[in-house]
């Protein structure tokens, strides 16, 4: 049994907490209260007093001031600060992981994994801080040197979704800090306490170094804090993680003021299983991808394409496995599937089940809410057909559509026919089939795997998706470039002034 009060104490969370921090916590007199609810039983955990306009202004001003000195600190020195953050997360991993499970509802192993991802991200960003390198080109002009360099950008607005309440902040924050940016985080209103806990971990480190105002927080509604941020010219980059609809709105607002956005939006991820695949391996991967996090990952498996020879046995095995998944309190060690995040998520699941039936889907397993306190539903398997419009949408719930196919081309075409393009995978033992899936005429997603499921990406590669998933890339590889501004410099160290492209402009001076 987790002693909730003790856990909150360990992370500095009180019964009522200020929701804005710019170096120090800002108290908002008469601010609107937000209650964080435990999805496992529907009871309140603690309250947050949300940021208002004045608090938002204070945070932006602080972040601006902090940027002017932070950007002048050498990258490798900034990296050392990020390293301290990683160390503090190591120390707090158990508590923070538990709080993630408590507030969001993912099982403890995944809650701890999320904090591990933050730690890994810090390690990666420490290395990046020494590698913010540009190219040197040969100039076409004699005695000229040409190169690109990368400068810090300014304030990064980080708007995050509920389902990865702390890891997505770290993907952005660790890299942005290494790049010399300051930042303002607006977490989901469903998971404010995890954000407060992270800020409580950050604050003593920054205070010790006299570096307050680099990592800032504003908890508030999308209509107030979110809107202010996306329309604020002082925030040159908004990194947004959330649904496609909201992402479209954010993208338009930021583009209107010529700001930049990184968009990490919804997915509708598919797995293809061919007859020659290792069916045991495929089964295990499908179960984790479709049922893990109660189907509430952007990379959750939503569409399964089974080749006709393997389909009957695999479908049967899935139905049987779905019946044996332990559902319950996410903090119980035996649980593999926790609750949905809130009542609205349950209602969205139930409404999808109605639509599935109307559109001719056959429910093979599940389809019901569990009769117990909290927000529990059954993981659901549906025999689907290509004409079902609902299979084109991302329902953020544990619902898996099963399609059957004859030829690989048919499966790839159906797989690519949706608007989203985040994660994809194929299970096959055939080299040609695997390479075909990874080729230019294969998967159209940002992530394409072979003999691995759609979820659980490592941070070393750039993460993100195509089409309506938004095109953003975060975490590893060269994703850091989005957090900096590029400058091309040409230096003439000769006594002549040759012009590029052979242009002459001789004038007597
Ligand atoms: P959501 O779109 O409802 O909310 C996301 C964030 O937007 C929240 O912080 C919310 O408060 C904020 N917001 C609301 N109104 C706003 C406004 N007017 N201006 C600015 N911000 C506003 O998404 P959610 O339900 O929290 O998360 C689930 C969605 O996120 C799913 O679609 C999932 O696929 C997606 N997601 C994507 C990734 C990825 O990396 N591609 C990762 C996690 C989640």
Coordinates of C-alpha atoms and ligand atoms in Angstrom, one line a residue:
X1 CA 0.0 0.0 0.0
X2 CA 1.4 3.4 -0.9
X3 CA 1.0 6.0 1.8
X4 CA -0.1 8.8 -0.4
X5 CA 0.4 11.6 2.2
X6 CA 4.0 10.5 2.8
X7 CA 4.7 10.2 -0.9
X8 CA 3.4 13.8 -1.5
X9 CA 5.5 15.0 1.5
X10 CA 8.6 13.5 0.0
X11 CA 8.0 15.5 -3.2
X12 CA 7.1 18.7 -1.5
X13 CA 3.4 18.6 -2.5
X14 CA 0.9 20.1 0.0
X15 CA -2.9 19.9 0.2
X16 CA -3.0 23.2 -1.8
X17 CA -0.1 24.3 -4.1
X18 CA 0.7 27.4 -6.1
X19 CA 0.6 26.6 -9.8
X20 CA 3.2 29.0 -11.1
X21 CA 7.0 29.2 -10.5
X22 CA 9.6 31.6 -11.9
X23 CA 12.6 31.0 -9.7
X24 CA 10.3 30.9 -6.7
X25 CA 6.7 29.9 -6.3
X26 CA 4.2 32.6 -7.1
X27 CA 1.0 32.9 -5.0
X28 CA -2.0 33.9 -6.9
X29 CA -4.6 35.5 -4.6
X30 CA -8.1 34.3 -5.5
X31 CA -6.7 32.1 -8.3
X32 CA -8.9 29.3 -9.7
X33 CA -8.4 26.0 -8.0
X34 CA -7.7 22.8 -9.9
X35 CA -8.2 19.4 -8.1
X36 CA -6.0 16.5 -9.1
X37 CA -8.0 13.3 -9.1
X38 CA -6.7 9.7 -8.5
X39 CA -8.0 7.8 -11.5
X40 CA -7.8 4.5 -9.6
X41 CA -10.6 5.5 -7.3
X42 CA -11.9 8.9 -8.3
X43 CA -10.8 10.6 -5.0
X44 CA -9.0 14.0 -4.9
X45 CA -5.3 13.9 -4.2
X46 CA -4.4 17.6 -3.8
X47 CA -5.3 21.1 -5.1
X48 CA -3.4 23.6 -7.3
X49 CA -4.1 27.3 -7.5
X50 CA -3.8 28.0 -11.2
X51 CA -1.8 30.8 -12.8
X52 CA -3.6 33.9 -13.9
X53 CA -2.5 36.6 -16.4
X54 CA -0.3 38.4 -13.9
X55 CA 1.5 35.2 -12.9
X56 CA 2.0 34.3 -16.6
X57 CA 3.6 37.8 -17.2
X58 CA 5.9 37.4 -14.2
X59 CA 7.0 34.1 -15.5
X60 CA 7.7 35.4 -19.0
X61 CA 9.6 38.4 -17.7
X62 CA 11.8 36.2 -15.5
X63 CA 12.5 33.7 -18.3
X64 CA 13.5 36.6 -20.6
X65 CA 15.9 38.1 -18.0
X66 CA 17.4 34.6 -17.2
X67 CA 17.9 34.0 -21.0
X68 CA 20.3 37.0 -21.3
X69 CA 22.8 35.4 -19.0
X70 CA 22.1 31.7 -19.5
X71 CA 22.8 32.0 -23.2
X72 CA 26.3 33.4 -22.5
X73 CA 27.3 30.4 -20.3
X74 CA 29.4 28.0 -22.4
X75 CA 27.4 24.9 -23.6
X76 CA 29.5 22.3 -21.7
X77 CA 28.9 24.3 -18.5
X78 CA 25.2 24.3 -19.1
X79 CA 25.5 20.6 -19.6
X80 CA 26.9 20.2 -16.1
X81 CA 23.7 21.8 -14.7
X82 CA 21.7 19.3 -16.7
X83 CA 23.8 16.6 -15.3
X84 CA 22.9 17.7 -11.8
X85 CA 19.3 17.6 -12.8
X86 CA 19.7 14.0 -14.0
X87 CA 21.4 13.1 -10.7
X88 CA 18.5 14.6 -8.7
X89 CA 16.0 12.6 -10.8
X90 CA 18.0 9.5 -10.0
X91 CA 17.6 10.2 -6.3
X92 CA 13.9 10.9 -6.6
X93 CA 13.1 8.2 -9.2
X94 CA 11.1 5.9 -6.9
X95 CA 8.9 8.7 -5.5
X96 CA 8.4 10.6 -8.7
X97 CA 7.6 7.3 -10.6
X98 CA 5.0 6.4 -7.9
X99 CA 3.4 9.9 -8.3
X100 CA 3.2 9.5 -12.0
X101 CA 1.3 6.2 -11.5
X102 CA -0.9 7.7 -8.8
X103 CA -1.9 10.8 -10.8
X104 CA -2.0 9.5 -14.4
X105 CA -2.9 5.8 -13.8
X106 CA -0.1 4.0 -15.6
X107 CA 1.3 1.0 -13.9
X108 CA 4.3 1.5 -11.5
X109 CA 6.8 -0.2 -13.8
X110 CA 5.8 2.3 -16.5
X111 CA 5.8 5.2 -14.0
X112 CA 9.4 4.4 -13.0
X113 CA 10.3 3.9 -16.7
X114 CA 9.0 7.4 -17.4
X115 CA 11.4 8.8 -14.8
X116 CA 14.2 6.7 -16.2
X117 CA 13.5 8.2 -19.5
X118 CA 14.0 11.7 -18.0
X119 CA 17.3 10.6 -16.5
X120 CA 18.4 9.1 -19.9
X121 CA 17.4 12.3 -21.6
X122 CA 19.5 14.4 -19.2
X123 CA 22.5 12.1 -19.9
X124 CA 22.0 12.5 -23.6
X125 CA 21.7 16.3 -23.3
X126 CA 24.9 16.5 -21.3
X127 CA 26.7 15.0 -24.3
X128 CA 24.8 17.2 -26.7
X129 CA 26.0 20.3 -24.8
X130 CA 29.5 19.6 -26.2
X131 CA 28.3 18.9 -29.7
X132 CA 26.2 21.8 -30.8
X133 CA 28.2 21.9 -33.9
X134 CA 27.7 23.5 -37.3
X135 CA 29.2 22.8 -40.7
X136 CA 32.1 24.5 -42.4
X137 CA 31.8 24.9 -46.1
X138 CA 34.4 25.8 -48.8
X139 CA 33.6 29.3 -50.0
X140 CA 33.6 29.9 -53.8
X141 CA 35.5 33.1 -53.1
X142 CA 39.2 33.3 -52.5
X143 CA 40.4 33.9 -49.0
X144 CA 36.9 33.6 -47.6
X145 CA 35.8 31.3 -44.8
X146 CA 32.1 30.2 -44.5
X147 CA 30.5 28.3 -41.7
X148 CA 27.3 27.8 -39.8
X149 CA 26.9 28.3 -36.2
X150 CA 24.0 27.7 -33.8
X151 CA 22.8 30.2 -31.2
X152 CA 20.4 29.8 -28.3
X153 CA 16.8 30.7 -29.4
X154 CA 15.1 32.3 -26.4
X155 CA 12.1 31.1 -24.4
X156 CA 10.7 27.7 -25.3
X157 CA 7.0 27.1 -24.4
X158 CA 6.5 23.5 -23.5
X159 CA 2.9 22.3 -23.6
X160 CA 2.5 18.7 -22.6
X161 CA -0.2 16.0 -22.7
X162 CA -1.4 14.0 -19.7
X163 CA -0.2 10.6 -20.7
X164 CA 3.6 11.3 -20.4
X165 CA 3.3 13.9 -17.7
X166 CA 7.0 14.2 -17.0
X167 CA 9.0 12.5 -19.7
X168 CA 7.9 14.8 -22.5
X169 CA 8.9 17.8 -20.4
X170 CA 12.4 16.2 -20.0
X171 CA 12.7 15.5 -23.8
X172 CA 12.3 19.3 -24.3
X173 CA 13.7 20.7 -21.1
X174 CA 17.0 18.9 -21.0
X175 CA 17.8 19.7 -24.7
X176 CA 16.5 23.3 -24.5
X177 CA 18.7 23.9 -21.4
X178 CA 21.8 22.4 -23.0
X179 CA 21.1 24.7 -26.1
X180 CA 21.0 27.8 -23.9
X181 CA 17.3 28.4 -23.9
X182 CA 15.0 29.2 -21.0
X183 CA 11.6 27.6 -20.8
X184 CA 8.0 27.8 -19.5
X185 CA 6.1 24.5 -19.0
X186 CA 2.4 24.3 -19.2
X187 CA 1.4 20.7 -18.2
X188 CA -1.9 19.0 -18.8
X189 CA -4.6 20.1 -16.2
X190 CA -5.1 16.3 -15.6
X191 CA -1.6 15.9 -14.2
X192 CA -0.5 19.1 -12.4
X193 CA 1.1 17.4 -9.3
X194 CA 3.8 15.6 -11.2
X195 CA 4.8 18.9 -12.7
X196 CA 5.0 20.5 -9.3
X197 CA 7.1 17.6 -8.1
X198 CA 9.5 18.1 -11.0
X199 CA 9.7 21.8 -10.3
X200 CA 10.5 21.0 -6.7
X201 CA 13.3 18.8 -7.8
X202 CA 14.7 21.5 -10.2
X203 CA 14.5 24.5 -7.9
X204 CA 17.2 23.7 -5.3
X205 CA 19.7 22.9 -8.0
X206 CA 19.1 26.2 -9.8
X207 CA 19.0 28.2 -6.6
X208 CA 22.4 26.7 -5.5
X209 CA 23.9 28.0 -8.8
X210 CA 22.0 31.3 -8.7
X211 CA 20.4 30.3 -12.0
X212 CA 16.7 30.8 -11.2
X213 CA 14.4 31.5 -14.1
X214 CA 15.7 28.9 -16.5
X215 CA 13.0 26.2 -15.9
X216 CA 9.7 27.8 -15.2
X217 CA 6.1 26.5 -14.7
X218 CA 2.6 27.8 -15.3
X219 CA -0.2 25.5 -14.5
X220 CA -3.5 26.8 -15.9
X221 CA -6.2 26.2 -18.5
X222 CA -5.5 25.9 -22.2
X223 CA -7.8 28.8 -22.8
X224 CA -5.8 31.1 -20.6
X225 CA -2.2 30.0 -20.2
X226 CA -2.1 28.0 -23.4
X227 CA -3.6 30.8 -25.5
X228 CA -1.3 33.4 -24.0
X229 CA 1.7 31.3 -24.8
X230 CA 0.9 30.3 -28.3
X231 CA 0.2 34.0 -29.2
X232 CA 3.2 35.4 -27.4
X233 CA 5.9 36.8 -29.7
X234 CA 8.3 36.6 -26.7
X235 CA 8.1 32.8 -27.0
X236 CA 9.9 32.0 -30.3
X237 CA 9.4 28.2 -30.1
X238 CA 6.3 26.3 -28.8
X239 CA 6.8 22.6 -28.4
X240 CA 3.3 21.1 -28.3
X241 CA 2.4 17.6 -27.4
X242 CA -1.3 16.7 -27.6
X243 CA -4.2 15.8 -29.9
X244 CA -4.2 16.5 -33.7
X245 CA -7.1 18.9 -33.4
X246 CA -5.4 21.0 -30.7
X247 CA -2.1 20.8 -32.5
X248 CA -3.7 22.2 -35.7
X249 CA -4.9 25.2 -33.6
X250 CA -1.5 25.7 -31.9
X251 CA 0.3 25.4 -35.2
X252 CA -1.9 28.1 -36.9
X253 CA -1.6 30.5 -34.0
X254 CA 2.2 30.2 -33.7
X255 CA 2.7 30.4 -37.5
X256 CA 0.5 33.6 -37.7
X257 CA 3.2 35.4 -35.6
X258 CA 6.0 33.6 -37.5
X259 CA 7.0 31.6 -34.4
X260 CA 8.2 28.1 -34.6
X261 CA 6.5 25.0 -33.4
X262 CA 7.4 21.4 -32.7
X263 CA 4.3 19.3 -33.0
X264 CA 4.0 15.9 -31.4
X265 CA 0.4 14.9 -32.1
X266 CA -1.9 11.9 -32.2
X267 CA -1.1 8.6 -33.8
X268 CA -3.1 5.7 -35.3
X269 CA -0.4 3.1 -35.2
X270 CA -0.4 -0.2 -37.1
X271 CA 1.3 -3.6 -36.9
X272 CA 1.5 -6.0 -39.9
X273 CA 2.0 -9.7 -39.0
X274 CA 2.8 -11.9 -42.0
X275 CA 2.3 -15.7 -42.1
X276 CA 6.1 -16.3 -41.8
X277 CA 6.5 -14.2 -38.6
X278 CA 7.5 -15.6 -35.2
X279 CA 3.9 -15.6 -33.9
X280 CA 4.9 -15.8 -30.2
X281 CA 7.1 -12.8 -30.5
X282 CA 4.4 -10.9 -32.3
X283 CA 1.8 -11.8 -29.7
X284 CA 3.9 -10.4 -26.8
X285 CA 4.6 -7.2 -28.6
X286 CA 1.0 -6.7 -29.7
X287 CA -0.2 -7.1 -26.1
X288 CA 2.2 -4.5 -24.7
X289 CA 1.6 -2.1 -27.5
X290 CA -2.2 -2.3 -27.4
X291 CA -3.0 -2.8 -23.7
X292 CA 0.0 -1.1 -22.0
X293 CA -0.8 2.3 -20.5
X294 CA -4.5 1.3 -21.0
X295 CA -4.1 2.3 -24.7
X296 CA -3.2 5.8 -23.7
X297 CA 0.2 6.2 -25.5
X298 CA 0.6 8.2 -28.6
X299 CA 2.3 5.1 -30.0
X300 CA -0.3 2.6 -28.7
X301 CA -1.2 -0.1 -31.2
X302 CA -4.6 0.6 -32.7
X303 CA -4.7 -1.3 -36.0
X304 CA -3.5 -4.9 -36.4
X305 CA -3.1 -6.4 -39.9
X306 CA -3.0 -10.2 -39.9
X307 CA -2.1 -12.2 -43.0
X308 CA -4.9 -14.7 -43.7
X309 CA -2.9 -17.9 -42.9
X310 CA -1.9 -16.7 -39.4
X311 CA -5.0 -14.7 -38.6
X312 CA -7.3 -17.3 -37.0
X313 CA -4.8 -18.6 -34.5
X314 CA -3.4 -15.2 -33.6
X315 CA -7.0 -13.8 -33.1
X316 CA -7.8 -16.7 -30.9
X317 CA -4.6 -16.3 -28.8
X318 CA -5.3 -12.6 -28.5
X319 CA -8.9 -13.1 -27.2
X320 CA -7.6 -15.6 -24.7
X321 CA -4.7 -13.3 -23.6
X322 CA -7.0 -10.3 -23.2
X323 CA -9.2 -12.3 -20.8
X324 CA -6.2 -12.9 -18.5
X325 CA -4.8 -9.3 -18.2
X326 CA -4.8 -8.2 -14.6
X327 CA -6.6 -4.9 -14.4
X328 CA -6.5 -2.8 -11.2
X329 CA -4.7 -0.3 -9.1
X330 CA -1.7 0.8 -11.0
X331 CA 0.4 0.8 -7.9
X332 CA -0.3 -2.9 -7.2
X333 CA 2.7 -4.9 -8.4
X334 CA 0.5 -7.5 -10.2
X335 CA -1.4 -5.1 -12.3
X336 CA -0.7 -4.9 -16.0
X337 CA -3.5 -2.4 -16.9
X338 CA -4.6 0.5 -14.8
X339 CA -7.5 2.9 -15.2
X340 CA -8.3 5.6 -17.9
X341 CA -7.2 9.0 -16.9
X342 CA -10.6 10.4 -16.1
X343 CA -14.4 10.1 -16.6
X344 CA -14.2 11.9 -20.0
X345 CA -11.8 9.3 -21.3
X346 CA -14.2 6.5 -20.2
X347 CA -17.1 8.2 -22.0
X348 CA -15.0 8.6 -25.1
X349 CA -14.3 4.8 -25.0
X350 CA -17.9 4.0 -24.5
X351 CA -19.0 6.2 -27.3
X352 CA -16.4 4.6 -29.6
X353 CA -17.8 1.2 -28.7
X354 CA -21.3 2.3 -29.8
X355 CA -19.9 3.7 -33.1
X356 CA -17.9 0.5 -33.7
X357 CA -21.2 -1.6 -33.4
X358 CA -23.1 0.9 -35.7
X359 CA -20.3 0.6 -38.3
X360 CA -20.4 -3.2 -38.4
X361 CA -17.4 -4.0 -36.1
X362 CA -17.6 -7.3 -34.2
X363 CA -16.5 -7.0 -30.6
X364 CA -14.4 -10.1 -30.0
X365 CA -13.5 -9.2 -26.4
X366 CA -14.3 -6.4 -24.0
X367 CA -16.4 -3.3 -24.7
X368 CA -17.5 -2.5 -21.2
X369 CA -16.8 -0.3 -18.3
X370 CA -15.8 -2.2 -15.1
X371 CA -18.2 -2.0 -12.2
X372 CA -15.8 -0.5 -9.6
X373 CA -14.8 2.9 -8.4
X374 CA -12.3 4.8 -10.6
X375 CA -12.1 4.9 -14.4
X376 CA -11.6 1.3 -15.5
X377 CA -12.6 -0.2 -18.8
X378 CA -12.0 -3.6 -20.5
X379 CA -9.3 -3.9 -23.1
X380 CA -11.2 -4.4 -26.3
X381 CA -10.6 -6.4 -29.5
X382 CA -12.6 -5.7 -32.6
X383 CA -12.8 -7.6 -35.9
X384 CA -12.9 -4.6 -38.2
X385 CA -13.3 -3.9 -42.0
X386 CA -11.8 -1.2 -44.1
X387 CA -15.0 0.7 -44.5
X388 CA -15.2 1.5 -40.8
X389 CA -14.6 5.2 -40.5
X390 CA -13.9 5.1 -36.8
X391 CA -10.7 3.1 -37.5
X392 CA -9.3 6.2 -39.1
X393 CA -9.5 8.1 -35.8
X394 CA -7.4 7.9 -32.8
X395 CA -9.6 6.8 -29.9
X396 CA -7.3 7.3 -26.9
X397 CA -8.3 4.0 -25.2
X398 CA -7.4 0.3 -25.3
X399 CA -9.3 -0.6 -28.4
X400 CA -7.5 -2.7 -31.1
X401 CA -9.0 -3.2 -34.6
X402 CA -8.1 -6.4 -36.4
X403 CA -8.0 -6.5 -40.2
X404 CA -7.0 -9.5 -42.4
X405 CA -5.0 -9.3 -45.6
X406 CA -3.8 -11.5 -48.5
X407 CA -0.9 -9.7 -50.0
X408 CA 1.7 -7.4 -48.3
X409 CA 1.0 -4.5 -50.8
X410 CA -2.6 -4.5 -49.6
X411 CA -1.6 -4.4 -46.0
X412 CA 0.8 -1.5 -46.5
X413 CA -1.8 0.5 -48.5
X414 CA -4.4 0.1 -45.8
X415 CA -1.8 0.8 -43.1
X416 CA -0.8 4.1 -44.8
X417 CA -4.4 5.1 -45.7
X418 CA -5.0 7.1 -42.4
X419 CA -4.2 10.7 -41.7
X420 CA -1.8 10.1 -38.8
X421 CA 1.8 8.9 -39.3
X422 CA 3.5 8.2 -36.0
X423 CA 4.6 4.6 -35.3
X424 CA 4.4 1.4 -37.3
X425 CA 5.9 -2.1 -37.2
X426 CA 6.0 -5.3 -39.2
X427 CA 6.6 -8.9 -37.9
X428 CA 8.2 -11.1 -40.4
X429 CA 11.1 -13.6 -40.8
X430 CA 11.5 -12.6 -44.4
X431 CA 14.3 -10.1 -45.2
X432 CA 12.7 -8.9 -48.4
X433 CA 9.4 -8.3 -46.6
X434 CA 11.1 -6.4 -43.8
X435 CA 13.1 -4.2 -46.2
X436 CA 10.0 -3.6 -48.4
X437 CA 8.3 -2.2 -45.3
X438 CA 11.2 0.1 -44.5
X439 CA 11.6 1.3 -48.1
X440 CA 10.4 4.5 -49.7
X441 CA 7.2 2.6 -50.7
X442 CA 6.7 1.1 -47.3
X443 CA 5.5 2.6 -44.1
X444 CA 4.9 6.4 -44.2
X445 CA 5.4 6.9 -40.5
X446 CA 8.1 8.7 -38.5
X447 CA 8.9 5.4 -36.7
X448 CA 9.1 2.0 -38.5
X449 CA 10.1 -1.1 -36.6
X450 CA 10.8 -4.7 -37.5
X451 CA 9.9 -7.4 -35.0
X452 CA 9.3 -4.8 -32.3
X453 CA 6.0 -3.3 -31.3
X454 CA 4.9 0.3 -32.0
X455 CA 5.4 1.7 -28.5
X456 CA 8.4 2.1 -26.2
X457 CA 10.8 4.1 -28.3
X458 CA 14.4 4.8 -27.1
X459 CA 15.5 8.4 -26.7
X460 CA 18.6 8.2 -28.8
X461 CA 16.7 8.4 -32.1
X462 CA 14.6 11.5 -33.1
X463 CA 11.0 10.8 -32.0
X464 CA 8.0 12.1 -34.0
X465 CA 5.6 11.4 -36.8
X466 CA 4.5 12.5 -40.3
X467 CA 1.2 13.8 -41.7
X468 CA -1.3 14.8 -39.1
X469 CA 1.1 13.7 -36.3
X470 CA 2.7 17.1 -37.0
X471 CA 6.2 16.4 -38.3
X472 CA 8.0 17.4 -35.1
X473 CA 11.1 15.6 -33.9
X474 CA 12.3 15.5 -30.3
X475 CA 14.9 13.8 -28.1
X476 CA 17.9 12.2 -29.8
X477 CA 19.8 12.5 -33.1
X478 CA 19.9 16.1 -34.3
X479 CA 16.5 17.1 -32.8
X480 CA 18.4 19.8 -30.8
X481 CA 18.6 21.9 -33.9
X482 CA 14.9 22.9 -33.5
X483 CA 15.9 24.6 -30.2
X484 CA 18.5 26.9 -31.7
X485 CA 18.8 29.5 -34.4
X486 CA 21.1 28.9 -37.3
X487 CA 23.5 31.5 -38.5
X488 CA 25.6 31.3 -41.7
X489 CA 28.8 33.4 -41.4
X490 CA 31.2 34.3 -44.1
X491 CA 34.6 36.0 -43.3
X492 CA 36.7 37.7 -45.9
X493 CA 40.4 37.6 -44.8
X494 CA 41.7 38.9 -48.1
X495 CA 42.3 42.4 -49.5
X496 CA 39.8 41.9 -52.5
X497 CA 36.0 42.0 -52.5
X498 CA 35.0 39.3 -54.9
X499 CA 31.2 38.9 -55.3
X500 CA 29.5 35.5 -55.3
X501 CA 28.3 34.1 -58.6
X502 CA 30.9 36.1 -60.5
X503 CA 28.9 39.3 -60.2
X504 CA 31.0 42.5 -60.9
X505 CA 30.2 45.9 -59.4
X506 CA 33.3 48.0 -60.0
X507 CA 32.8 51.5 -58.7
X508 CA 35.5 54.2 -58.1
X509 CA 35.5 55.2 -54.5
Ligands
LIG1 P1 -4.9 17.6 -25.5 O1 -4.8 18.0 -26.9 O2 -6.3 17.5 -25.0 O3 -4.1 18.5 -24.5 C1 -2.7 18.7 -24.7 C2 -2.3 20.0 -24.0 O4 -2.9 21.1 -24.7 C3 -2.7 20.1 -22.6 O5 -1.7 20.6 -21.8 C4 -3.9 21.1 -22.7 O6 -4.1 21.8 -21.5 C5 -3.3 22.0 -23.7 N1 -4.3 22.9 -24.3 C6 -5.7 22.9 -24.3 N2 -6.2 24.0 -24.9 C7 -5.2 24.7 -25.4 C8 -5.1 25.9 -26.1 N3 -6.2 26.6 -26.5 N4 -3.9 26.4 -26.4 C9 -2.7 25.7 -26.0 N5 -2.8 24.6 -25.3 C10 -4.0 24.1 -25.0 O7 -4.2 16.1 -25.4 P2 -4.2 15.1 -24.1 O8 -5.6 14.5 -24.0 O9 -3.6 15.7 -22.9 O10 -3.2 14.0 -24.7 C11 -3.5 13.0 -25.5 C12 -3.1 13.3 -27.0 O11 -1.7 13.6 -27.0 C13 -3.3 12.1 -27.9 O12 -3.8 12.6 -29.1 C14 -1.9 11.6 -28.0 O13 -1.6 10.8 -29.2 C15 -1.1 12.9 -28.0 N6 0.3 12.6 -27.6 C16 1.2 12.7 -28.6 C17 2.6 12.4 -28.3 C18 3.6 12.4 -29.4 O14 4.8 12.5 -29.0 N7 3.3 12.4 -30.7 C19 2.9 12.1 -27.0 C20 1.9 12.1 -26.0 C21 0.6 12.3 -26.4

